Backbone as numpy.savetxt, mean C-alpha at the origin, in Angstrom:
# Nx Ny Nz CAx CAy CAz Cx Cy Cz
-1.39 11.15 -20.33 -2.34 12.28 -20.50 -1.59 13.68 -20.29
-0.56 13.64 -19.55 0.49 14.75 -19.34 0.96 15.17 -20.54
1.64 14.12 -21.30 2.24 14.32 -22.58 1.43 15.15 -23.58
0.15 14.58 -23.75 -0.93 15.20 -24.69 -1.19 16.41 -24.41
-1.55 16.60 -23.05 -1.67 18.05 -22.67 -0.72 19.06 -22.80
0.65 18.75 -22.63 1.75 19.56 -22.79 1.78 19.86 -24.24
1.52 18.79 -25.21 1.79 19.01 -26.70 0.99 20.34 -27.22
-0.29 20.28 -26.42 -1.39 21.27 -26.70 -1.56 22.50 -26.00
-0.35 22.43 -25.00 -0.19 23.56 -23.98 -1.57 23.76 -23.26
-2.10 22.75 -22.68 -3.39 22.81 -21.94 -2.89 22.69 -20.34
-3.22 23.61 -19.52 -2.85 23.44 -18.04 -3.70 22.00 -17.49
-2.91 21.71 -16.47 -3.20 20.60 -15.84 -3.73 21.05 -14.40
-5.02 20.70 -13.99 -5.40 20.83 -12.63 -5.83 19.43 -11.87
-5.35 19.46 -10.67 -5.50 18.27 -10.05 -5.85 18.58 -8.59
-6.76 17.78 -8.05 -7.08 17.95 -6.50 -7.06 16.62 -5.81
-6.39 16.53 -4.66 -6.37 15.25 -4.13 -5.90 15.31 -2.58
-6.04 14.49 -1.82 -5.48 14.37 -0.55 -4.43 13.60 -0.72
-3.15 13.88 -0.08 -2.09 12.97 -0.03 -1.93 11.92 1.04
-3.01 11.10 1.12 -2.94 10.05 2.05 -1.76 9.08 2.21
-1.22 8.94 1.03 -0.13 7.85 0.81 1.23 8.25 1.08
1.24 9.55 1.83 2.42 9.99 2.24 3.27 10.57 1.02
4.71 10.23 1.30 5.55 10.79 0.11 5.60 10.06 -1.05
4.58 10.09 -1.84 4.43 9.19 -2.94 4.84 9.74 -4.27
4.59 9.02 -5.30 4.98 9.60 -6.53 4.69 11.10 -6.89
3.45 11.41 -6.24 2.88 12.80 -6.54 3.79 13.88 -5.91
4.54 13.51 -4.63 5.32 14.31 -3.93 6.70 14.47 -4.91
7.10 13.42 -5.22 8.44 13.46 -6.00 8.19 14.20 -7.29
7.25 13.77 -8.07 7.00 14.24 -9.49 6.42 15.57 -9.47
5.56 16.00 -8.50 4.78 17.37 -8.81 5.12 18.14 -7.56
5.08 17.99 -6.41 4.92 18.79 -5.31 6.57 19.38 -5.22
7.52 18.55 -5.44 8.80 19.20 -5.40 9.32 19.57 -6.61
8.54 19.60 -7.77 9.05 20.13 -8.95 8.79 21.55 -9.20
9.98 22.06 -9.76 9.72 23.76 -9.94 8.85 23.88 -11.29
8.57 22.71 -11.98 7.61 23.10 -13.01 6.13 23.10 -12.71
5.78 22.73 -11.69 4.37 22.82 -11.20 4.34 23.78 -10.02
3.17 24.47 -10.03 2.59 25.50 -9.22 1.56 24.70 -8.23
2.14 24.60 -7.08 1.18 23.94 -6.01 0.81 24.66 -4.68
-0.51 24.25 -4.19 -0.89 24.86 -2.91 -1.58 24.01 -2.03
-1.99 24.05 -0.93 -2.74 23.27 -0.05 -3.87 24.11 0.45
-4.93 23.29 0.81 -6.03 23.82 1.45 -6.51 22.69 2.46
-6.97 23.27 3.49 -7.55 22.17 4.62 -9.14 22.37 4.61
-9.40 21.39 5.31 -11.05 21.22 5.44 -11.63 22.45 6.18
-10.87 23.16 6.97 -11.28 24.20 7.63 -11.30 25.45 6.79
-10.69 25.44 5.69 -10.94 26.33 4.77 -12.11 26.50 4.15
-12.88 25.43 4.30 -14.31 25.45 3.66 -15.40 26.13 4.70
-15.95 27.03 4.25 -16.82 27.78 5.38 -18.10 26.98 5.45
-18.38 26.21 4.51 -19.70 25.62 4.51 -19.75 24.31 5.48
-18.65 23.88 6.10 -18.59 22.71 6.80 -18.53 23.15 8.40
-19.60 22.67 9.22 -19.67 23.27 10.50 -18.53 22.82 11.17
-17.95 23.59 12.25 -16.85 23.20 12.95 -17.01 22.27 13.66
-18.13 21.88 14.23 -18.62 20.79 15.08 -18.44 19.51 14.37
-18.76 19.39 12.88 -18.61 18.26 12.22 -17.13 17.95 12.02
-16.45 18.83 11.70 -14.90 18.83 11.63 -14.33 18.39 12.77
-14.59 18.88 13.75 -14.10 18.24 15.00 -14.38 17.09 15.30
-15.42 16.44 15.13 -15.90 14.99 15.32 -15.04 14.11 14.28
-15.04 14.58 13.11 -14.28 13.78 12.14 -12.87 13.65 12.60
-12.27 14.86 13.10 -10.77 14.71 13.34 -10.59 13.76 14.58
-11.35 13.83 15.58 -11.45 12.63 16.74 -11.31 11.36 16.08
-12.03 11.06 15.00 -12.27 9.72 14.38 -11.04 9.45 13.59
-10.19 10.17 13.17 -8.85 9.98 12.52 -7.82 9.40 13.02
-7.00 8.41 12.42 -5.74 8.13 13.22 -4.94 9.03 13.20
-4.00 9.26 14.04 -2.95 10.43 14.21 -2.16 10.63 13.17
-1.75 9.55 12.49 -0.93 9.52 11.38 -1.35 10.18 10.05
-2.80 10.06 9.97 -3.55 10.55 8.80 -4.00 12.07 9.05
-3.95 12.68 10.35 -4.56 13.74 10.43 -3.95 15.08 9.43
-2.65 15.18 9.45 -2.12 16.26 8.75 -2.49 16.30 7.31
-2.52 14.93 6.62 -2.88 14.73 5.50 -4.33 15.24 5.08
-5.24 14.57 5.92 -6.52 14.60 5.71 -7.28 15.91 5.97
-6.75 16.65 7.17 -7.20 17.87 7.67 -6.61 19.02 6.96
-5.33 18.88 6.45 -4.77 20.06 6.09 -4.16 19.94 4.51
-4.43 18.80 4.05 -3.75 18.44 2.74 -2.24 18.47 2.66
-1.48 18.24 3.63 -0.11 18.20 3.78 0.39 16.84 3.46
1.61 16.90 2.96 2.39 15.53 2.67 3.08 15.25 3.93
2.97 14.01 4.41 3.47 13.29 5.72 4.37 12.26 5.42
5.39 12.01 5.99 6.16 10.88 5.69 5.73 10.02 6.80
5.09 8.86 6.29 4.29 7.76 6.90 5.51 6.76 7.64
5.26 6.78 8.89 6.47 5.88 9.46 5.71 5.37 10.87
6.56 4.28 11.26 6.12 3.93 12.58 5.30 2.54 12.27
4.59 2.15 13.35 3.84 1.05 13.23 2.63 1.09 12.57
2.19 0.18 11.34 1.15 0.16 10.73 -0.06 -0.47 11.61
0.37 -1.49 12.42 -0.49 -2.04 13.40 0.02 -1.96 14.73
-0.30 -0.81 15.36 0.08 -0.50 16.59 -0.40 -1.60 17.73
-1.37 -2.28 17.34 -1.89 -3.34 18.45 -0.99 -4.61 18.37
-0.01 -4.60 17.60 0.89 -5.87 17.54 1.35 -6.20 18.80
1.36 -7.44 18.93 1.96 -7.97 20.32 2.57 -9.22 20.03
3.83 -9.45 20.12 4.54 -10.70 19.83 3.72 -11.98 20.45
3.28 -11.91 21.53 2.68 -13.10 22.14 1.38 -13.49 21.47
0.73 -12.44 21.16 -0.67 -12.80 20.61 -0.35 -12.99 19.04
0.47 -12.42 18.20 0.57 -12.47 16.79 1.56 -13.20 16.06
2.45 -13.90 16.85 3.53 -14.76 16.30 3.35 -16.27 16.63
3.36 -17.00 15.81 3.45 -18.54 16.04 4.78 -19.03 15.72
5.26 -19.76 16.68 6.57 -20.24 16.39 6.35 -21.65 15.67
7.42 -22.00 14.60 7.45 -23.11 14.11 6.32 -23.33 13.30
5.74 -22.36 12.43 4.44 -22.56 11.85 4.81 -22.85 10.41
4.27 -23.80 9.74 4.44 -23.76 8.25 2.96 -24.19 7.56
2.78 -23.59 6.23 1.57 -23.87 5.64 1.25 -25.15 5.39
0.06 -25.77 5.41 -0.20 -27.28 5.12 -0.57 -27.16 3.72
-0.63 -28.22 2.92 -0.87 -28.46 1.70 -2.24 -28.18 1.28
-3.09 -28.04 2.32 -4.53 -27.86 2.30 -5.07 -26.27 2.39
-3.93 -25.50 2.91 -4.23 -24.06 3.17 -4.28 -23.39 1.83
-5.05 -22.24 1.67 -4.92 -21.54 0.67 -3.90 -20.47 0.86
-2.81 -20.37 -0.17 -1.91 -19.26 0.08 -1.90 -18.37 -1.05
-1.77 -16.96 -0.59 -1.66 -15.94 -1.53 -0.38 -15.05 -1.21
0.23 -14.30 -2.35 1.14 -13.37 -2.07 0.92 -12.08 -2.56
0.91 -11.14 -1.37 0.51 -9.79 -1.72 1.85 -8.93 -2.03
1.63 -8.27 -3.31 2.85 -7.64 -3.72 2.79 -6.13 -3.92
3.75 -5.44 -3.48 3.56 -3.97 -3.60 5.03 -3.66 -4.25
4.99 -2.66 -5.26 6.20 -2.42 -5.97 6.44 -1.03 -5.91
7.64 -0.61 -6.36 8.21 0.75 -6.24 9.67 0.75 -5.91
10.09 1.89 -5.28 11.42 1.85 -5.05 11.89 0.64 -3.92
10.91 0.45 -2.96 10.90 -0.75 -2.29 9.87 -1.85 -3.02
10.56 -2.92 -3.14 9.87 -4.13 -3.80 9.40 -5.08 -2.26
8.23 -5.31 -2.09 7.81 -6.00 -0.94 6.81 -7.14 -1.47
6.97 -8.34 -0.83 5.83 -9.21 -0.84 5.65 -10.04 0.37
4.32 -10.43 0.60 3.94 -11.18 1.84 3.30 -12.32 1.58
3.50 -13.37 2.15 2.98 -14.73 2.02 1.92 -14.88 3.07
0.56 -14.98 2.74 -0.20 -15.23 3.70 -0.97 -16.56 3.23
-1.23 -17.43 4.48 -2.03 -18.52 4.45 -3.42 -18.51 5.07
-4.43 -19.19 4.67 -5.59 -19.12 5.32 -5.91 -20.49 5.74
-5.60 -20.93 6.68 -5.78 -22.30 7.26 -7.41 -22.66 7.43
-7.55 -23.73 7.55 -9.14 -24.24 7.68 -9.85 -23.68 8.86
-9.08 -23.43 9.88 -9.73 -22.96 11.08 -10.27 -21.44 11.09
-10.24 -20.67 9.81 -10.74 -19.49 9.59 -9.76 -18.27 10.17
-8.44 -18.49 10.29 -7.56 -17.43 10.66 -6.84 -17.10 9.46
-5.88 -15.97 9.69 -4.95 -15.71 8.71 -3.59 -15.60 9.24
-2.63 -16.31 8.43 -1.21 -16.29 8.83 -0.22 -15.83 7.94
0.61 -14.65 8.45 1.46 -14.21 7.31 2.83 -14.99 7.86
3.40 -15.72 6.84 4.54 -16.43 7.31 5.75 -16.14 6.58
5.87 -15.56 5.69 7.08 -15.19 5.13 7.05 -13.64 4.36
7.98 -12.95 3.92 8.00 -11.76 3.36 9.44 -11.36 2.61
9.30 -10.52 1.83 10.40 -10.07 1.14 10.10 -8.41 1.19
11.37 -7.89 1.37 11.20 -6.30 1.44 12.71 -5.75 1.17
12.91 -5.38 -0.24 14.17 -4.93 -0.70 13.88 -3.62 -1.23
15.00 -2.65 -1.00 15.08 -1.41 -1.84 15.87 -1.48 -2.96
15.37 -0.69 -3.84 16.19 -0.49 -5.28 16.54 -1.86 -5.99
15.57 -2.68 -6.00 15.65 -3.91 -6.75 15.01 -4.08 -8.04
15.69 -4.56 -9.04 14.85 -4.75 -10.41 13.84 -5.80 -10.17
13.20 -5.39 -11.10 11.80 -6.37 -11.16 12.07 -7.90 -11.24
13.12 -8.18 -12.41 13.46 -9.42 -12.52 14.05 -10.28 -11.46
14.88 -9.28 -10.71 15.37 -9.93 -9.42 14.25 -10.17 -8.32
13.50 -9.20 -8.27 12.39 -9.50 -7.35 11.66 -10.62 -7.76
11.29 -10.86 -9.00 10.53 -12.08 -9.34 11.44 -13.44 -8.95
12.69 -13.42 -9.08 13.39 -14.61 -8.96 13.54 -14.76 -7.32
13.42 -13.61 -6.46 13.34 -13.80 -4.98 11.95 -14.49 -4.59
11.01 -14.16 -5.35 9.57 -14.68 -5.01 9.41 -16.15 -5.57
10.05 -16.52 -6.64 10.06 -17.81 -7.14 10.98 -18.75 -6.10
12.00 -18.28 -5.72 13.00 -18.94 -4.46 12.26 -19.21 -3.33
11.46 -18.22 -2.77 10.67 -18.56 -1.74 9.53 -19.54 -1.94
8.75 -19.48 -2.96 7.75 -20.57 -3.31 8.33 -21.83 -3.47
9.60 -21.95 -4.02 10.26 -23.09 -4.15 10.63 -23.75 -2.73
11.06 -22.77 -1.91 11.38 -23.19 -0.37 10.09 -23.78 0.26
9.14 -23.03 0.07 7.90 -23.53 0.91 7.02 -24.61 -0.08
7.44 -24.92 -1.24 6.76 -25.84 -2.18 5.32 -25.45 -2.44
5.23 -24.12 -2.93 3.91 -23.56 -2.97 3.70 -23.02 -4.44
2.42 -23.11 -4.90 2.21 -22.49 -6.10 1.05 -21.35 -5.82
1.19 -20.23 -5.09 0.21 -19.43 -4.66 -0.49 -18.56 -5.77
-1.47 -17.81 -5.41 -2.00 -16.59 -6.19 -1.44 -15.53 -5.70
-1.16 -14.61 -6.71 -0.61 -13.38 -6.61 -1.67 -12.22 -6.66
-1.47 -11.16 -5.62 -2.32 -9.98 -5.69 -1.25 -8.77 -5.69
-1.48 -7.88 -6.77 -0.56 -6.85 -6.80 -1.58 -5.33 -6.68
-0.56 -4.28 -6.03 -1.34 -3.19 -5.88 -1.61 -2.66 -7.21
-3.11 -2.22 -7.48 -3.57 -1.74 -8.84 -2.82 -0.48 -9.34
-1.86 0.09 -8.56 -1.12 1.33 -9.24 0.12 0.94 -9.69
0.50 -0.43 -9.53 1.88 -0.84 -9.90 2.07 -0.88 -11.30
3.14 -0.27 -11.79 3.54 -0.27 -13.22 4.23 -1.55 -13.63
4.50 -2.50 -12.66 5.34 -3.56 -13.04 4.52 -5.07 -13.27
3.29 -4.70 -13.55 2.36 -6.09 -13.58 2.90 -6.88 -14.87
3.13 -6.17 -16.08 3.62 -6.95 -17.14 5.01 -7.52 -17.11
5.83 -6.68 -16.42 7.30 -7.36 -16.20 7.22 -8.54 -15.32
6.44 -8.64 -14.29 6.30 -9.60 -13.53 5.60 -10.82 -14.01
4.74 -10.61 -14.97 3.82 -11.71 -15.66 4.82 -12.37 -16.49
5.85 -11.61 -17.33 6.85 -12.16 -18.24 7.80 -13.13 -17.36
7.84 -12.92 -16.11 8.55 -13.83 -15.23 7.85 -14.62 -14.52
6.69 -15.15 -14.95 5.88 -16.21 -14.33 5.02 -15.86 -13.25
5.06 -14.56 -12.98 4.12 -14.10 -11.76 2.95 -13.30 -12.07
1.85 -13.97 -12.52 0.57 -13.42 -12.97 -0.27 -13.04 -11.77
-0.44 -11.62 -11.88 -1.12 -11.03 -10.62 -2.49 -10.71 -11.03
-3.32 -10.48 -10.00 -4.67 -10.08 -9.90 -4.30 -8.66 -9.08
-5.18 -7.63 -9.75 -4.87 -6.56 -9.22 -5.72 -6.26 -7.93
-5.57 -5.54 -6.99 -6.27 -5.15 -5.91 -5.99 -3.63 -5.53
-7.32 -2.90 -5.09 -7.25 -1.48 -4.68 -6.67 -1.63 -3.26
-5.90 -0.66 -2.82 -5.52 -0.51 -1.56 -6.53 -0.21 -0.58
-6.76 -1.04 0.26 -7.85 -1.01 1.30 -7.28 -1.19 2.71
-6.33 -0.25 3.02 -5.71 -0.59 4.25 -6.56 -0.45 5.56
-7.32 0.45 5.60 -7.88 0.50 6.90 -9.02 -0.68 7.09
-9.81 -1.00 5.90 -10.57 -2.21 5.87 -9.76 -3.33 6.24
-8.45 -3.51 5.79 -7.74 -4.77 6.09 -7.25 -4.90 7.52
-6.75 -3.58 8.02 -6.36 -3.36 9.46 -7.59 -3.71 10.51
-8.72 -3.25 10.19 -10.11 -3.64 10.76 -10.23 -5.12 10.98
-10.02 -5.74 9.75 -10.41 -7.25 9.67 -9.43 -7.99 10.55
-7.91 -7.43 10.39 -7.16 -8.16 11.36 -7.35 -7.91 12.79
-7.85 -6.70 13.16 -8.28 -6.61 14.54 -9.22 -7.53 15.15
-10.17 -7.98 14.10 -11.34 -9.02 14.55 -10.74 -10.50 14.66
-9.67 -10.57 14.12 -9.13 -12.03 14.12 -8.73 -12.48 15.53
């Protein structure tokens, strides 16, 4: 889109809330001298009652408030799952059984990450392996995934972040992915119920 609009010298207007932290839009747009950027917060809208804003603010996780209330980029860091407790959430010497459904969730970018999840028959979810590598080429990442699958003797299904540009590259390396939209909060809520 950008290339076509620039060819015809058409201005580009975008509005969004930077809830993904310092993502591609921060690198490509916010810090670029080629773009003119501004922020606005929910309190800048005179048509939303202050009481509604305050109620919504109380419902927001602390790490999302700057982005959602003020439209600011925030370096997302710290625990994604602050309720994590080793005693509750770690199983020693666990291995997937041949009857478990196993999926691999994949996220790509500067950091290439994959997590192996098993769904045992008793209705729980077990994360039992992961890959997390910075500045890794997609073919090396695919080799790592295949190596882990061989180690576990698995042929899992793969799910890839729908915004990933690496779907075709992974597919040519034998990793055919279904796309998923990022549903972080819904997933965390589900984990809290398990």
